[in-house]
């Protein structure tokens, strides 16, 4: 029955394309066509070309070499398929990004790059991206991040023993920690029990490392070969302190010379290469700014849609603006039962303790200001910073930072596992020039 529905979808799309071609000019080619069916969604040629052009523009601006166009298109198509699966899951779960939240995010992105929104739009145009395309791409990225936190975050468990071992390992590094700008290549092994397959992937990793030593650009190799989620960004991991290094590469990164790839590293999931693109001294702050903060949380659920939650939190915000007591509303209306029972109090909060959306708002809010609404992975928040202070780094703060670093390491591993799982479970059929990417199927209905 499902195959029949899919064939019906394909037939309808084909007929639609035929109708458009009949009405078009005789010499005009039909540019938009289906390149892949993904469960109940389709990916169009125009979508693929727009994303490829965006990535080409970005990589060219970075000076990163490009793989052959066909290979790049296939890798971008794979990225679009993964996004489509996640967007369909988000739709089924009732997740959405409101225009208000999206506008706030765009403003934050522009501001973080020292641009006005108008300047940001001009910069996008120079890269061949319309502002509307950028809006939808950012909306999708926000939804992807939200569903990844919902589905993957629940898999991550951190024990007190892990935190203790982590702190002991960091104890000997001293107060002056370096920061590293890293890039990363990951070659996945689909069947770790298949020794021949493992040997082949290992040999490929060694070959790629030698090519890099011989002068091939590391980021170009990442774009063309890496199976990591950041492959199309040239494997860029950004700046990382010692405490933020993934556990596999943490022992080798401090000893790497800038621009020289690591030896091939191996774990249960595959083979890895890492390179230090830049390095800088980063004295660890011994005094940090803490915030005494309280909040009211409104959480979407199966019974409360995203739109209803946003409407509800904005109503609470208006009540606070009209003079309602924050603590009273927190006790009555907050969906955070722990802080809600204490009038919304979260106590003194150190950097890194809160999720990014909440922390950014907390940093921007003036003392005594009712700030929000703010969206995080947990729901909608109204925030009030009651006081700020400079405080020596405490043992509790170090433990919190350790937990965050361990969580990030585990999350990255579980995310890759989850993305592979949902791709394996999805129905994907390639069309047109990409039909030869379809795997051999015993079920003739899939052809």
Short mmCIF file of C-alpha atoms in Angstrom, two decimals, residues 33-431:
data_model
loop_
_atom_site.label_atom_id
_atom_site.label_comp_id
_atom_site.label_asym_id
_atom_site.label_seq_id
_atom_site.Cartn_x
_atom_site.Cartn_y
_atom_site.Cartn_z
CA UNK A 33 12.45 18.37 -11.28
CA UNK A 34 12.40 15.78 -8.53
CA UNK A 35 15.84 14.42 -7.67
CA UNK A 36 14.83 12.32 -4.67
CA UNK A 37 11.75 11.07 -2.83
CA UNK A 38 12.21 10.95 0.95
CA UNK A 39 9.29 9.25 2.71
CA UNK A 40 6.42 11.73 2.15
CA UNK A 41 8.63 14.56 0.88
CA UNK A 42 10.51 15.34 -2.32
CA UNK A 43 13.77 17.17 -3.01
CA UNK A 44 13.82 19.32 -6.12
CA UNK A 45 16.66 20.18 -8.47
CA UNK A 46 16.39 23.87 -7.58
CA UNK A 47 16.80 23.09 -3.89
CA UNK A 48 19.90 21.04 -4.61
CA UNK A 49 21.43 23.67 -6.88
CA UNK A 50 20.75 26.49 -4.40
CA UNK A 51 22.42 24.58 -1.56
CA UNK A 52 25.40 23.57 -3.72
CA UNK A 53 25.89 27.18 -4.82
CA UNK A 54 25.76 28.37 -1.21
CA UNK A 55 28.38 25.84 -0.13
CA UNK A 56 30.59 26.56 -3.15
CA UNK A 57 30.46 30.29 -2.34
CA UNK A 58 31.36 29.72 1.30
CA UNK A 59 34.19 27.28 0.61
CA UNK A 60 35.59 29.50 -2.14
CA UNK A 61 35.59 32.48 0.22
CA UNK A 62 37.56 30.36 2.72
CA UNK A 63 40.05 29.37 0.02
CA UNK A 64 39.08 25.71 0.35
CA UNK A 65 39.58 23.55 -2.74
CA UNK A 66 36.43 21.98 -4.18
CA UNK A 67 35.82 18.33 -5.09
CA UNK A 68 34.36 17.44 -8.51
CA UNK A 69 30.91 18.97 -9.00
CA UNK A 70 29.16 15.59 -9.23
CA UNK A 71 30.67 14.39 -5.96
CA UNK A 72 29.75 17.66 -4.24
CA UNK A 73 26.16 17.39 -5.51
CA UNK A 74 25.88 13.84 -4.18
CA UNK A 75 27.16 14.86 -0.74
CA UNK A 76 24.87 17.88 -0.61
CA UNK A 77 21.94 15.72 -1.70
CA UNK A 78 22.73 13.36 1.15
CA UNK A 79 22.65 16.35 3.52
CA UNK A 80 19.28 17.47 2.15
CA UNK A 81 17.88 13.97 2.61
CA UNK A 82 18.97 13.96 6.25
CA UNK A 83 17.37 17.38 6.75
CA UNK A 84 14.15 16.25 5.05
CA UNK A 85 13.84 13.26 7.37
CA UNK A 86 14.33 15.49 10.40
CA UNK A 87 11.91 18.14 9.15
CA UNK A 88 9.23 15.49 8.64
CA UNK A 89 9.84 14.18 12.16
CA UNK A 90 9.57 17.72 13.53
CA UNK A 91 6.28 18.21 11.68
CA UNK A 92 4.89 14.97 13.06
CA UNK A 93 5.82 16.11 16.57
CA UNK A 94 4.18 19.52 16.10
CA UNK A 95 7.46 21.44 16.33
CA UNK A 96 7.69 24.81 14.65
CA UNK A 97 9.80 27.96 14.65
CA UNK A 98 7.69 31.09 14.88
CA UNK A 99 8.46 34.15 12.78
CA UNK A 100 9.20 36.13 15.94
CA UNK A 101 11.76 33.58 17.11
CA UNK A 102 13.32 33.37 13.64
CA UNK A 103 13.57 37.16 13.37
CA UNK A 104 15.28 37.32 16.77
CA UNK A 105 17.77 34.66 15.68
CA UNK A 106 18.55 36.46 12.43
CA UNK A 107 19.09 39.71 14.33
CA UNK A 108 21.44 37.91 16.72
CA UNK A 109 23.42 36.42 13.82
CA UNK A 110 23.78 39.82 12.17
CA UNK A 111 24.72 41.47 15.46
CA UNK A 112 27.34 38.80 16.24
CA UNK A 113 28.98 39.62 12.90
CA UNK A 114 28.82 43.38 13.58
CA UNK A 115 26.25 43.86 10.83
CA UNK A 116 22.83 45.40 10.60
CA UNK A 117 20.08 43.25 9.10
CA UNK A 118 20.33 45.26 5.88
CA UNK A 119 24.08 44.70 5.71
CA UNK A 120 23.56 41.01 6.47
CA UNK A 121 21.12 40.78 3.57
CA UNK A 122 23.61 42.51 1.27
CA UNK A 123 26.34 40.07 2.28
CA UNK A 124 24.07 37.11 1.54
CA UNK A 125 23.26 38.55 -1.88
CA UNK A 126 26.97 38.79 -2.66
CA UNK A 127 27.21 35.06 -1.92
CA UNK A 128 24.27 34.35 -4.24
CA UNK A 129 21.77 33.64 -1.44
CA UNK A 130 18.48 35.49 -1.09
CA UNK A 131 17.36 36.62 2.34
CA UNK A 132 14.29 34.35 2.07
CA UNK A 133 16.50 31.34 1.33
CA UNK A 134 18.67 32.18 4.32
CA UNK A 135 15.59 32.50 6.55
CA UNK A 136 14.31 29.07 5.58
CA UNK A 137 17.73 27.47 5.92
CA UNK A 138 18.17 28.92 9.42
CA UNK A 139 14.61 27.88 10.33
CA UNK A 140 15.44 24.31 9.27
CA UNK A 141 18.71 24.34 11.19
CA UNK A 142 16.89 25.51 14.31
CA UNK A 143 14.30 22.75 13.91
CA UNK A 144 17.03 20.16 13.32
CA UNK A 145 18.83 21.27 16.46
CA UNK A 146 15.62 21.10 18.44
CA UNK A 147 14.67 17.59 17.36
CA UNK A 148 18.25 16.39 17.78
CA UNK A 149 18.21 17.59 21.38
CA UNK A 150 14.85 15.90 21.94
CA UNK A 151 15.83 12.55 20.42
CA UNK A 152 19.58 12.37 21.06
CA UNK A 153 19.95 14.27 24.32
CA UNK A 154 17.93 11.60 26.14
CA UNK A 155 20.53 9.01 25.17
CA UNK A 156 23.39 10.75 26.95
CA UNK A 157 24.12 9.68 30.52
CA UNK A 158 26.97 11.05 32.63
CA UNK A 159 28.12 9.43 35.88
CA UNK A 160 29.86 11.06 38.84
CA UNK A 161 32.81 8.71 38.23
CA UNK A 162 33.22 10.08 34.68
CA UNK A 163 33.25 13.64 36.02
CA UNK A 164 35.80 12.70 38.68
CA UNK A 165 38.08 10.99 36.14
CA UNK A 166 37.77 13.96 33.79
CA UNK A 167 38.74 16.45 36.50
CA UNK A 168 41.69 14.31 37.55
CA UNK A 169 42.91 14.17 33.95
CA UNK A 170 42.66 17.96 33.67
CA UNK A 171 44.32 18.65 37.02
CA UNK A 172 47.85 18.42 35.68
CA UNK A 173 47.34 20.79 32.78
CA UNK A 174 47.80 23.92 34.86
CA UNK A 175 45.93 27.25 34.77
CA UNK A 176 47.23 28.33 31.35
CA UNK A 177 45.31 26.32 28.77
CA UNK A 178 45.80 26.67 25.03
CA UNK A 179 42.98 26.95 22.49
CA UNK A 180 43.02 25.11 19.18
CA UNK A 181 41.25 25.81 15.88
CA UNK A 182 40.54 22.28 14.67
CA UNK A 183 39.36 20.55 11.53
CA UNK A 184 38.29 16.93 11.47
CA UNK A 185 37.78 14.03 9.06
CA UNK A 186 35.76 10.94 9.95
CA UNK A 187 35.52 7.77 7.86
CA UNK A 188 32.66 5.59 9.00
CA UNK A 189 32.85 1.79 9.18
CA UNK A 190 29.36 0.43 8.52
CA UNK A 191 30.13 -3.09 9.79
CA UNK A 192 32.91 -3.13 12.44
CA UNK A 193 32.76 -6.94 12.49
CA UNK A 194 33.80 -7.17 8.84
CA UNK A 195 37.61 -7.26 8.98
CA UNK A 196 38.05 -6.77 5.22
CA UNK A 197 35.84 -3.66 5.30
CA UNK A 198 37.69 -2.28 8.33
CA UNK A 199 41.04 -2.82 6.58
CA UNK A 200 39.79 -1.04 3.45
CA UNK A 201 38.58 2.01 5.39
CA UNK A 202 41.83 2.08 7.38
CA UNK A 203 43.83 2.01 4.16
CA UNK A 204 41.71 4.83 2.74
CA UNK A 205 42.34 6.92 5.86
CA UNK A 206 46.09 6.36 5.58
CA UNK A 207 45.98 7.33 1.89
CA UNK A 208 44.10 10.53 2.64
CA UNK A 209 46.56 11.42 5.39
CA UNK A 210 49.47 10.98 3.00
CA UNK A 211 47.73 13.14 0.40
CA UNK A 212 47.37 15.88 3.01
CA UNK A 213 51.04 15.58 3.94
CA UNK A 214 51.84 15.88 0.24
CA UNK A 215 49.99 19.18 0.04
CA UNK A 216 46.30 18.43 -0.52
CA UNK A 217 44.13 20.82 1.48
CA UNK A 218 42.70 19.17 4.60
CA UNK A 219 39.40 21.00 4.27
CA UNK A 220 39.03 19.92 0.66
CA UNK A 221 39.50 16.30 1.73
CA UNK A 222 36.88 16.79 4.46
CA UNK A 223 34.35 18.14 1.97
CA UNK A 224 34.96 15.28 -0.46
CA UNK A 225 35.48 12.34 1.87
CA UNK A 226 34.45 12.90 5.48
CA UNK A 227 31.33 11.24 6.89
CA UNK A 228 31.09 13.75 9.75
CA UNK A 229 28.17 16.13 10.02
CA UNK A 230 30.45 19.13 9.45
CA UNK A 231 32.04 17.73 6.26
CA UNK A 232 30.56 20.42 4.03
CA UNK A 233 32.07 23.07 6.32
CA UNK A 234 35.51 21.65 5.58
CA UNK A 235 35.45 19.70 8.84
CA UNK A 236 35.78 22.94 10.80
CA UNK A 237 35.25 22.39 14.55
CA UNK A 238 35.97 25.98 15.56
CA UNK A 239 38.08 26.96 18.55
CA UNK A 240 38.29 24.38 21.34
CA UNK A 241 39.99 24.51 24.73
CA UNK A 242 41.61 21.43 26.23
CA UNK A 243 38.44 20.70 28.16
CA UNK A 244 36.34 20.81 24.98
CA UNK A 245 38.42 18.37 22.94
CA UNK A 246 36.67 15.14 21.93
CA UNK A 247 38.06 12.28 24.02
CA UNK A 248 39.56 10.47 21.01
CA UNK A 249 41.71 13.43 19.94
CA UNK A 250 42.37 15.01 23.36
CA UNK A 251 45.63 13.07 23.95
CA UNK A 252 47.14 13.99 20.55
CA UNK A 253 46.01 17.57 19.82
CA UNK A 254 48.34 19.34 22.33
CA UNK A 255 51.37 17.76 20.65
CA UNK A 256 50.33 18.41 17.05
CA UNK A 257 52.13 21.04 14.99
CA UNK A 258 49.89 23.57 13.27
CA UNK A 259 49.02 22.35 9.77
CA UNK A 260 50.17 18.75 10.27
CA UNK A 261 47.47 16.05 10.37
CA UNK A 262 47.36 13.55 13.19
CA UNK A 263 48.09 9.89 12.76
CA UNK A 264 45.00 7.89 11.80
CA UNK A 265 42.94 7.41 14.96
CA UNK A 266 40.57 4.49 15.38
CA UNK A 267 37.54 3.72 17.54
CA UNK A 268 34.51 1.46 17.27
CA UNK A 269 32.74 3.72 14.77
CA UNK A 270 35.56 4.24 12.27
CA UNK A 271 38.75 6.16 11.54
CA UNK A 272 39.59 9.78 12.23
CA UNK A 273 42.05 12.51 11.29
CA UNK A 274 42.38 15.84 13.07
CA UNK A 275 44.48 18.89 12.28
CA UNK A 276 45.30 22.01 14.27
CA UNK A 277 44.65 24.89 11.87
CA UNK A 278 45.67 27.54 14.42
CA UNK A 279 46.64 27.76 18.06
CA UNK A 280 46.55 30.52 20.63
CA UNK A 281 47.29 30.91 24.31
CA UNK A 282 44.19 31.03 26.43
CA UNK A 283 44.69 31.84 30.05
CA UNK A 284 41.90 30.28 32.04
CA UNK A 285 39.93 32.87 33.95
CA UNK A 286 40.15 32.43 37.69
CA UNK A 287 37.40 34.97 38.26
CA UNK A 288 34.09 34.65 36.45
CA UNK A 289 30.87 36.62 36.26
CA UNK A 290 27.90 34.90 37.86
CA UNK A 291 24.23 35.78 37.51
CA UNK A 292 21.52 35.32 40.11
CA UNK A 293 18.58 34.58 37.85
CA UNK A 294 15.01 33.34 37.92
CA UNK A 295 12.74 32.25 35.11
CA UNK A 296 9.27 31.10 34.12
CA UNK A 297 9.14 28.20 31.67
CA UNK A 298 6.30 27.33 29.28
CA UNK A 299 6.95 23.98 27.65
CA UNK A 300 5.23 22.70 24.48
CA UNK A 301 3.91 19.17 24.86
CA UNK A 302 1.55 16.69 23.24
CA UNK A 303 -1.31 18.66 24.77
CA UNK A 304 0.15 22.14 24.16
CA UNK A 305 1.23 23.10 20.63
CA UNK A 306 4.17 25.37 19.92
CA UNK A 307 1.81 28.19 18.95
CA UNK A 308 -0.22 27.78 22.14
CA UNK A 309 2.94 27.76 24.26
CA UNK A 310 4.24 30.93 22.60
CA UNK A 311 0.87 32.66 23.04
CA UNK A 312 0.75 31.64 26.69
CA UNK A 313 4.27 32.85 27.48
CA UNK A 314 3.62 36.20 25.80
CA UNK A 315 0.49 36.60 27.91
CA UNK A 316 2.54 35.94 31.07
CA UNK A 317 5.11 38.48 29.88
CA UNK A 318 2.41 41.13 29.50
CA UNK A 319 1.14 40.38 33.01
CA UNK A 320 4.66 40.94 34.36
CA UNK A 321 4.95 44.19 32.42
CA UNK A 322 1.71 45.30 34.03
CA UNK A 323 3.17 44.72 37.49
CA UNK A 324 2.27 41.12 38.34
CA UNK A 325 4.56 39.44 40.89
CA UNK A 326 7.21 37.27 39.20
CA UNK A 327 7.48 34.72 42.01
CA UNK A 328 3.71 34.26 42.21
CA UNK A 329 3.34 33.66 38.49
CA UNK A 330 6.32 31.26 38.53
CA UNK A 331 4.69 29.18 41.26
CA UNK A 332 1.34 29.15 39.46
CA UNK A 333 2.31 28.90 35.80
CA UNK A 334 5.90 27.72 35.30
CA UNK A 335 6.40 24.27 33.75
CA UNK A 336 9.71 23.93 35.62
CA UNK A 337 8.46 22.31 38.85
CA UNK A 338 11.76 22.63 40.74
CA UNK A 339 12.41 26.33 40.21
CA UNK A 340 8.69 27.12 39.96
CA UNK A 341 8.05 25.98 43.52
CA UNK A 342 10.75 28.45 44.61
CA UNK A 343 9.34 31.40 42.70
CA UNK A 344 11.39 30.65 39.59
CA UNK A 345 14.76 30.94 41.36
CA UNK A 346 17.72 29.23 39.65
CA UNK A 347 20.27 30.63 42.08
CA UNK A 348 23.73 31.78 41.04
CA UNK A 349 24.52 30.66 37.49
CA UNK A 350 28.02 30.41 36.04
CA UNK A 351 29.02 30.55 32.35
CA UNK A 352 28.32 27.30 30.54
CA UNK A 353 25.69 26.03 32.93
CA UNK A 354 22.71 26.95 30.77
CA UNK A 355 21.81 25.98 27.21
CA UNK A 356 23.00 28.54 24.60
CA UNK A 357 19.70 30.33 23.94
CA UNK A 358 19.04 30.86 27.64
CA UNK A 359 22.62 31.87 28.41
CA UNK A 360 22.77 34.44 25.61
CA UNK A 361 19.56 36.05 26.85
CA UNK A 362 20.85 36.00 30.41
CA UNK A 363 24.02 37.80 29.32
CA UNK A 364 22.06 40.43 27.35
CA UNK A 365 19.47 41.22 30.04
CA UNK A 366 19.97 44.18 32.33
CA UNK A 367 19.76 43.60 36.07
CA UNK A 368 16.11 43.84 37.09
CA UNK A 369 14.81 43.66 33.50
CA UNK A 370 11.97 41.26 32.64
CA UNK A 371 13.54 39.72 29.51
CA UNK A 372 11.93 37.54 26.88
CA UNK A 373 10.24 35.54 25.74
CA UNK A 374 13.26 33.40 24.81
CA UNK A 375 13.12 29.99 23.13
CA UNK A 376 15.48 27.18 24.12
CA UNK A 377 15.40 23.44 23.53
CA UNK A 378 13.28 23.11 26.70
CA UNK A 379 10.58 25.61 25.80
CA UNK A 380 9.80 29.31 26.21
CA UNK A 381 11.41 31.30 29.04
CA UNK A 382 10.87 34.65 30.68
CA UNK A 383 14.06 35.64 32.49
CA UNK A 384 15.01 38.10 35.17
CA UNK A 385 18.62 38.65 36.25
CA UNK A 386 18.35 39.86 39.82
CA UNK A 387 22.06 40.41 40.51
CA UNK A 388 25.54 39.94 39.02
CA UNK A 389 28.85 39.35 40.79
CA UNK A 390 32.50 38.48 40.12
CA UNK A 391 33.34 35.17 41.73
CA UNK A 392 36.37 32.92 42.04
CA UNK A 393 35.99 29.68 40.06
CA UNK A 394 34.59 27.14 42.49
CA UNK A 395 34.79 23.36 42.57
CA UNK A 396 31.08 23.21 41.68
CA UNK A 397 31.69 25.31 38.58
CA UNK A 398 34.56 23.10 37.46
CA UNK A 399 32.32 20.07 37.83
CA UNK A 400 29.62 21.75 35.78
CA UNK A 401 32.12 22.54 33.02
CA UNK A 402 33.34 18.95 33.13
CA UNK A 403 29.81 17.63 32.77
CA UNK A 404 29.17 19.94 29.84
CA UNK A 405 32.36 18.83 28.07
CA UNK A 406 31.59 15.15 28.63
CA UNK A 407 28.02 15.68 27.48
CA UNK A 408 29.17 17.36 24.26
CA UNK A 409 31.56 14.53 23.47
CA UNK A 410 28.93 11.87 24.03
CA UNK A 411 26.25 13.86 22.22
CA UNK A 412 28.38 14.15 19.07
CA UNK A 413 28.87 10.37 19.01
CA UNK A 414 25.22 9.59 19.66
CA UNK A 415 24.12 12.15 17.07
CA UNK A 416 26.06 10.37 14.34
CA UNK A 417 24.54 7.03 15.40
CA UNK A 418 21.03 8.50 15.38
CA UNK A 419 21.43 10.17 12.00
CA UNK A 420 22.56 6.85 10.55
CA UNK A 421 19.59 5.07 12.14
CA UNK A 422 16.93 7.43 10.81
CA UNK A 423 18.49 7.34 7.34
CA UNK A 424 18.43 3.53 7.35
CA UNK A 425 14.77 3.53 8.41
CA UNK A 426 13.63 6.10 5.82
CA UNK A 427 12.38 5.37 2.31
CA UNK A 428 14.69 7.14 -0.13
CA UNK A 429 14.46 6.88 -3.91
CA UNK A 430 16.74 8.84 -6.23
CA UNK A 431 15.39 10.08 -9.56
#
